[in-house]
């Protein structure tokens, strides 16, 4: 499988076989973490990590991944560069991307929430970098997709469920004031539907996700002969679920004023208290696993009892970020494997 130089902006854009190659290598790297087969793969190679927004897991896991592969990950923020924006003069993406490509062997970008003024701008930015870069561009979470998280989620489900085909996952909106982007639940639904899961999406009226993504999830389910449904109550979706994913997300009008209106979004979310994954709801499931990309908003999206309970796989999935990203970097930043 030759993935050398390939961008990863959304898992949907990769073939199933390519995703499986990443997951298989990640599993080997997890089993045999410091094998000499991997520890020099990125020797003398640098991964640039360009963060418009903060991160715990993504920065730490990419940096650790580069270290474990014998390479280096360099942290960058927009304030450390002089980039042209809608309101400031500066360097174009064409120039920045071409120069980065002369130094490094891979570029990760994160752009979310208050760093954009309309949904889709982050995706456009990544694709503009990918157009000019001669090195692979990997999304480290942007407004539309979070492919590394999706791969880590699926790896966790394979570990705990084996084959996921025909299993039911509930993806439910969660209460809270965090005004979160759509990238993680969208990526999760794309990759789980692609790999054969039945998907139920639950959210209060007014919290629709990207219609193009929903259409693609439906198409994935149709192709696999599985089901996709949307419900607007906080309970029924749990019935018979094998996996429960809860997450707060912003409404489709969050950017209506030309910037992210956090105050309005918080006020709107406050009208929907009680959309929380708790023991009573989990009792309706098929002894479901609880999964979440983290950071978890405990007490709003999920109770402590469930987040820290025996069916929670949140830490396994967080750890998987390291292994899938090592596999991704090894496959896209070198042609050694
Ligand atoms: N899940 C995830 O991307 O976590 P961070 O925001 O901490 O990187």
Short mmCIF file of C-alpha atoms and ligand atoms in Angstrom, two decimals:
data_model
loop_
_atom_site.label_atom_id
_atom_site.label_comp_id
_atom_site.label_asym_id
_atom_site.label_seq_id
_atom_site.Cartn_x
_atom_site.Cartn_y
_atom_site.Cartn_z
CA UNK A 1 0.00 0.00 0.00
CA UNK A 2 1.73 3.20 -1.14
CA UNK A 3 0.47 6.18 0.86
CA UNK A 4 3.66 8.22 0.59
CA UNK A 5 2.83 11.92 0.22
CA UNK A 6 -0.95 11.45 0.62
CA UNK A 7 -2.97 14.17 2.37
CA UNK A 8 -5.51 13.23 5.04
CA UNK A 9 -8.30 15.80 5.39
CA UNK A 10 -11.19 13.36 5.89
CA UNK A 11 -11.18 9.56 6.12
CA UNK A 12 -14.02 9.45 3.57
CA UNK A 13 -11.47 10.54 0.94
CA UNK A 14 -9.32 7.45 1.55
CA UNK A 15 -10.15 3.96 0.31
CA UNK A 16 -11.20 1.40 2.91
CA UNK A 17 -8.04 -0.60 2.12
CA UNK A 18 -5.90 2.48 2.83
CA UNK A 19 -7.61 3.07 6.17
CA UNK A 20 -7.21 -0.61 7.02
CA UNK A 21 -3.49 -0.37 6.23
CA UNK A 22 -3.17 2.48 8.75
CA UNK A 23 -5.16 0.59 11.38
CA UNK A 24 -3.17 -2.62 10.87
CA UNK A 25 0.15 -0.81 11.20
CA UNK A 26 -1.15 1.13 14.23
CA UNK A 27 -2.12 -2.15 15.92
CA UNK A 28 1.37 -3.55 15.29
CA UNK A 29 2.95 -0.36 16.61
CA UNK A 30 0.75 -0.51 19.71
CA UNK A 31 1.66 -4.16 20.37
CA UNK A 32 5.38 -3.63 19.85
CA UNK A 33 5.78 0.04 20.65
CA UNK A 34 9.57 0.44 20.64
CA UNK A 35 10.46 -2.14 17.99
CA UNK A 36 13.53 -1.19 15.96
CA UNK A 37 11.28 -1.68 12.92
CA UNK A 38 9.78 1.76 13.70
CA UNK A 39 12.15 3.76 15.85
CA UNK A 40 14.18 5.25 12.99
CA UNK A 41 11.49 5.61 10.35
CA UNK A 42 11.39 9.42 10.71
CA UNK A 43 15.09 9.92 11.33
CA UNK A 44 16.06 13.46 10.23
CA UNK A 45 12.42 14.17 9.34
CA UNK A 46 10.20 16.91 10.77
CA UNK A 47 6.45 17.14 11.13
CA UNK A 48 5.19 20.74 11.36
CA UNK A 49 2.20 21.14 13.71
CA UNK A 50 0.34 24.35 12.90
CA UNK A 51 -2.19 25.08 15.65
CA UNK A 52 -4.71 27.92 15.38
CA UNK A 53 -6.48 26.48 18.46
CA UNK A 54 -5.36 24.81 21.68
CA UNK A 55 -4.99 21.08 22.13
CA UNK A 56 -4.01 18.54 24.75
CA UNK A 57 -4.17 15.13 23.03
CA UNK A 58 -3.36 16.15 19.47
CA UNK A 59 -0.21 18.08 20.20
CA UNK A 60 1.08 15.60 22.78
CA UNK A 61 0.33 12.53 20.67
CA UNK A 62 1.85 13.93 17.46
CA UNK A 63 4.93 15.14 19.31
CA UNK A 64 5.31 11.77 21.05
CA UNK A 65 4.70 9.95 17.77
CA UNK A 66 7.48 11.87 16.04
CA UNK A 67 9.85 11.18 18.95
CA UNK A 68 9.07 7.46 18.94
CA UNK A 69 9.70 7.26 15.19
CA UNK A 70 13.07 8.99 15.56
CA UNK A 71 11.92 12.32 14.07
CA UNK A 72 10.86 15.71 15.36
CA UNK A 73 7.56 17.59 15.61
CA UNK A 74 7.74 21.38 15.50
CA UNK A 75 4.99 23.46 17.15
CA UNK A 76 3.76 26.50 15.18
CA UNK A 77 1.08 29.10 15.88
CA UNK A 78 -0.20 31.83 13.54
CA UNK A 79 1.21 34.52 15.85
CA UNK A 80 4.69 33.08 15.25
CA UNK A 81 4.29 33.63 11.51
CA UNK A 82 3.41 36.60 9.32
CA UNK A 83 0.55 35.22 7.27
CA UNK A 84 -1.79 37.18 5.06
CA UNK A 85 -5.35 37.20 6.40
CA UNK A 86 -8.61 38.88 5.39
CA UNK A 87 -7.60 41.89 7.49
CA UNK A 88 -3.77 41.86 7.56
CA UNK A 89 -1.00 41.96 4.98
CA UNK A 90 1.47 39.10 5.01
CA UNK A 91 2.69 35.91 3.39
CA UNK A 92 0.33 33.94 1.17
CA UNK A 93 -0.52 30.29 1.75
CA UNK A 94 1.15 29.54 -1.60
CA UNK A 95 4.47 30.90 -0.35
CA UNK A 96 4.21 29.50 3.20
CA UNK A 97 3.25 26.03 1.94
CA UNK A 98 6.03 25.91 -0.65
CA UNK A 99 8.67 26.97 1.89
CA UNK A 100 7.39 24.55 4.55
CA UNK A 101 7.66 21.79 1.97
CA UNK A 102 11.37 22.56 1.48
CA UNK A 103 12.07 22.08 5.21
CA UNK A 104 9.73 19.42 6.51
CA UNK A 105 8.18 16.09 5.51
CA UNK A 106 4.64 16.56 6.78
CA UNK A 107 2.30 19.36 7.89
CA UNK A 108 -0.55 19.09 10.39
CA UNK A 109 -3.11 21.90 10.74
CA UNK A 110 -5.78 22.53 13.38
CA UNK A 111 -8.31 25.31 12.85
CA UNK A 112 -11.62 25.38 14.72
CA UNK A 113 -14.39 27.39 16.35
CA UNK A 114 -13.43 31.05 16.92
CA UNK A 115 -10.58 30.98 14.36
CA UNK A 116 -13.00 30.99 11.45
CA UNK A 117 -15.91 33.28 10.55
CA UNK A 118 -18.03 30.74 8.65
CA UNK A 119 -18.37 26.96 8.64
CA UNK A 120 -16.17 25.55 5.87
CA UNK A 121 -13.43 28.18 6.09
CA UNK A 122 -11.14 25.82 7.98
CA UNK A 123 -11.65 23.09 5.40
CA UNK A 124 -10.90 25.60 2.62
CA UNK A 125 -7.68 26.61 4.39
CA UNK A 126 -6.47 23.02 4.70
CA UNK A 127 -7.23 22.34 1.05
CA UNK A 128 -5.37 25.51 0.03
CA UNK A 129 -2.29 24.30 1.95
CA UNK A 130 -2.69 20.84 0.41
CA UNK A 131 -2.84 22.43 -3.06
CA UNK A 132 0.53 24.14 -2.65
CA UNK A 133 2.37 21.74 -0.34
CA UNK A 134 4.54 19.03 -1.84
CA UNK A 135 4.46 17.23 1.55
CA UNK A 136 1.39 15.51 3.03
CA UNK A 137 -1.12 17.73 4.84
CA UNK A 138 -2.93 16.07 7.74
CA UNK A 139 -5.92 17.55 9.53
CA UNK A 140 -5.32 17.79 13.25
CA UNK A 141 -9.03 18.73 13.57
CA UNK A 142 -10.71 21.44 11.57
CA UNK A 143 -14.28 22.72 11.34
CA UNK A 144 -15.53 19.80 9.23
CA UNK A 145 -13.45 16.73 10.03
CA UNK A 146 -11.10 15.14 12.57
CA UNK A 147 -9.69 12.13 10.70
CA UNK A 148 -7.03 11.13 13.26
CA UNK A 149 -9.75 11.03 15.93
CA UNK A 150 -12.00 8.95 13.68
CA UNK A 151 -9.22 6.41 13.13
CA UNK A 152 -8.49 6.26 16.87
CA UNK A 153 -12.21 5.80 17.58
CA UNK A 154 -12.48 2.92 15.12
CA UNK A 155 -9.32 1.30 16.46
CA UNK A 156 -10.87 1.39 19.95
CA UNK A 157 -14.10 -0.16 18.68
CA UNK A 158 -12.19 -2.94 16.90
CA UNK A 159 -10.32 -3.70 20.14
CA UNK A 160 -13.45 -3.87 22.28
CA UNK A 161 -16.04 -5.20 19.81
CA UNK A 162 -14.03 -7.03 17.17
CA UNK A 163 -15.88 -6.68 13.88
CA UNK A 164 -18.15 -3.63 14.11
CA UNK A 165 -20.34 -4.62 11.13
CA UNK A 166 -24.03 -4.62 12.04
CA UNK A 167 -23.46 -3.07 15.48
CA UNK A 168 -25.47 0.02 16.44
CA UNK A 169 -23.87 3.28 17.50
CA UNK A 170 -25.79 6.18 18.96
CA UNK A 171 -24.32 9.64 18.40
CA UNK A 172 -26.06 12.05 20.70
CA UNK A 173 -25.81 15.80 21.23
CA UNK A 174 -24.82 16.61 24.80
CA UNK A 175 -25.77 19.56 26.97
CA UNK A 176 -23.12 22.08 27.93
CA UNK A 177 -21.62 25.48 27.25
CA UNK A 178 -18.54 24.52 25.23
CA UNK A 179 -19.95 25.42 21.77
CA UNK A 180 -18.00 22.69 20.07
CA UNK A 181 -17.22 22.22 16.37
CA UNK A 182 -18.85 19.51 14.29
CA UNK A 183 -15.62 17.80 13.24
CA UNK A 184 -15.49 14.92 15.74
CA UNK A 185 -19.07 13.61 15.52
CA UNK A 186 -19.08 14.06 11.72
CA UNK A 187 -15.85 12.11 11.32
CA UNK A 188 -17.05 9.44 13.72
CA UNK A 189 -20.31 8.92 11.81
CA UNK A 190 -18.50 8.81 8.47
CA UNK A 191 -15.97 6.20 9.50
CA UNK A 192 -18.31 3.99 11.54
CA UNK A 193 -20.96 3.97 8.79
CA UNK A 194 -18.26 3.23 6.23
CA UNK A 195 -17.15 0.21 8.25
CA UNK A 196 -20.69 -1.16 8.51
CA UNK A 197 -22.29 0.19 11.68
CA UNK A 198 -25.93 1.21 12.07
CA UNK A 199 -26.04 4.86 13.09
CA UNK A 200 -28.66 6.67 15.15
CA UNK A 201 -28.17 10.42 15.53
CA UNK A 202 -30.00 12.21 18.36
CA UNK A 203 -30.18 15.95 18.92
CA UNK A 204 -32.67 18.67 19.88
CA UNK A 205 -34.43 20.40 16.98
CA UNK A 206 -32.16 23.16 15.68
CA UNK A 207 -28.85 21.29 16.00
CA UNK A 208 -28.59 19.84 12.50
CA UNK A 209 -25.10 18.90 11.34
CA UNK A 210 -23.67 19.47 7.84
CA UNK A 211 -26.30 18.18 5.35
CA UNK A 212 -23.58 17.04 2.92
CA UNK A 213 -21.95 14.94 5.64
CA UNK A 214 -25.30 13.49 6.68
CA UNK A 215 -26.03 12.60 3.04
CA UNK A 216 -22.65 10.82 2.86
CA UNK A 217 -23.33 8.91 6.10
CA UNK A 218 -26.69 7.83 4.65
CA UNK A 219 -24.95 6.75 1.44
CA UNK A 220 -22.38 4.74 3.43
CA UNK A 221 -25.19 3.01 5.32
CA UNK A 222 -27.14 2.33 2.11
CA UNK A 223 -24.03 0.80 0.55
CA UNK A 224 -23.58 -1.49 3.58
CA UNK A 225 -27.28 -2.33 3.95
CA UNK A 226 -27.31 -0.75 7.42
CA UNK A 227 -29.63 1.84 8.93
CA UNK A 228 -29.36 5.56 9.59
CA UNK A 229 -31.98 7.42 11.61
CA UNK A 230 -32.35 10.79 13.31
CA UNK A 231 -34.36 11.24 16.52
CA UNK A 232 -35.09 14.42 18.44
CA UNK A 233 -35.45 13.09 21.96
CA UNK A 234 -32.70 12.36 24.46
CA UNK A 235 -33.72 8.80 25.35
CA UNK A 236 -35.01 6.57 22.53
CA UNK A 237 -31.75 6.42 20.57
CA UNK A 238 -30.14 4.44 23.39
CA UNK A 239 -32.38 1.43 22.80
CA UNK A 240 -30.23 -1.54 21.77
CA UNK A 241 -27.10 0.55 21.13
CA UNK A 242 -23.72 -1.20 21.24
CA UNK A 243 -21.79 2.07 21.44
CA UNK A 244 -22.83 5.46 22.81
CA UNK A 245 -21.02 8.60 21.68
CA UNK A 246 -22.07 11.87 23.33
CA UNK A 247 -20.76 15.29 22.47
CA UNK A 248 -21.91 18.87 22.59
CA UNK A 249 -21.92 20.75 19.28
CA UNK A 250 -22.84 24.21 18.04
CA UNK A 251 -25.98 24.97 16.05
CA UNK A 252 -25.95 25.71 12.29
CA UNK A 253 -26.50 29.45 12.92
CA UNK A 254 -23.45 29.82 15.17
CA UNK A 255 -21.65 31.94 12.53
CA UNK A 256 -24.71 33.86 11.30
CA UNK A 257 -23.29 37.18 12.54
CA UNK A 258 -20.01 36.68 10.66
CA UNK A 259 -18.16 35.32 13.67
CA UNK A 260 -18.76 32.59 16.22
CA UNK A 261 -21.46 33.92 18.56
CA UNK A 262 -20.59 31.97 21.69
CA UNK A 263 -22.98 33.88 23.96
CA UNK A 264 -26.02 33.10 21.81
CA UNK A 265 -24.93 29.50 21.40
CA UNK A 266 -24.55 29.08 25.16
CA UNK A 267 -27.98 30.61 25.77
CA UNK A 268 -29.52 28.29 23.17
CA UNK A 269 -27.81 25.20 24.60
CA UNK A 270 -29.07 26.12 28.06
CA UNK A 271 -32.62 25.59 26.75
CA UNK A 272 -31.78 21.88 26.41
CA UNK A 273 -30.56 20.68 29.80
CA UNK A 274 -30.56 16.99 30.58
CA UNK A 275 -29.14 15.69 27.28
CA UNK A 276 -26.67 13.68 29.32
CA UNK A 277 -25.45 10.09 29.04
CA UNK A 278 -26.32 8.61 32.41
CA UNK A 279 -26.89 5.20 33.99
CA UNK A 280 -30.64 5.19 33.33
CA UNK A 281 -30.15 5.83 29.63
CA UNK A 282 -27.27 3.33 29.38
CA UNK A 283 -29.57 0.65 30.87
CA UNK A 284 -31.59 0.78 27.63
CA UNK A 285 -28.54 -0.23 25.58
CA UNK A 286 -26.97 -3.55 24.71
CA UNK A 287 -24.39 -3.05 27.52
CA UNK A 288 -22.94 -0.31 25.33
CA UNK A 289 -19.41 0.98 25.31
CA UNK A 290 -19.11 4.69 26.04
CA UNK A 291 -16.85 6.58 23.65
CA UNK A 292 -15.90 10.27 23.50
CA UNK A 293 -13.06 12.11 21.70
CA UNK A 294 -12.28 14.15 24.82
CA UNK A 295 -11.97 16.61 26.46
CA UNK A 296 -15.11 15.36 28.22
CA UNK A 297 -17.54 17.90 29.69
CA UNK A 298 -18.40 15.78 32.74
CA UNK A 299 -21.73 16.55 34.32
CA UNK A 300 -23.10 17.98 31.07
CA UNK A 301 -22.41 15.52 28.24
CA UNK A 302 -21.99 12.46 30.49
CA UNK A 303 -22.05 11.61 34.17
CA UNK A 304 -18.84 10.75 36.03
CA UNK A 305 -20.30 7.31 36.71
CA UNK A 306 -20.43 6.49 33.00
CA UNK A 307 -17.31 8.38 31.86
CA UNK A 308 -15.22 6.58 34.51
CA UNK A 309 -17.23 3.36 34.44
CA UNK A 310 -16.28 -0.12 33.25
CA UNK A 311 -17.75 0.33 29.75
CA UNK A 312 -15.97 3.62 29.06
CA UNK A 313 -13.14 3.35 26.50
CA UNK A 314 -12.20 7.02 26.46
CA UNK A 315 -8.60 6.54 27.61
CA UNK A 316 -7.95 3.64 25.24
CA UNK A 317 -9.18 5.78 22.37
CA UNK A 318 -7.08 8.76 23.49
CA UNK A 319 -4.03 6.47 23.59
CA UNK A 320 -4.88 5.22 20.09
CA UNK A 321 -4.26 8.72 18.76
CA UNK A 322 -0.56 8.05 19.32
CA UNK A 323 -0.57 4.74 17.46
CA UNK A 324 -2.70 5.77 14.48
CA UNK A 325 -0.67 8.94 14.03
CA UNK A 326 2.60 7.00 14.19
CA UNK A 327 1.22 4.74 11.47
CA UNK A 328 -0.01 7.70 9.42
CA UNK A 329 3.31 9.53 9.65
CA UNK A 330 5.28 6.39 8.82
CA UNK A 331 3.11 5.72 5.76
CA UNK A 332 2.73 9.27 4.42
CA UNK A 333 6.05 10.90 5.35
CA UNK A 334 8.34 8.05 4.23
CA UNK A 335 8.29 5.38 1.54
CA UNK A 336 10.10 2.95 3.81
CA UNK A 337 7.19 0.58 4.50
N1 LIG B 1 -9.63 14.89 20.82
C1 LIG B 1 -8.77 15.90 20.63
O1 LIG B 1 -8.44 16.27 19.50
O2 LIG B 1 -8.26 16.42 21.79
P1 LIG B 1 -7.46 17.78 21.88
O3 LIG B 1 -8.41 18.88 21.50
O4 LIG B 1 -7.02 17.89 23.32
O5 LIG B 1 -6.28 17.73 20.95
#
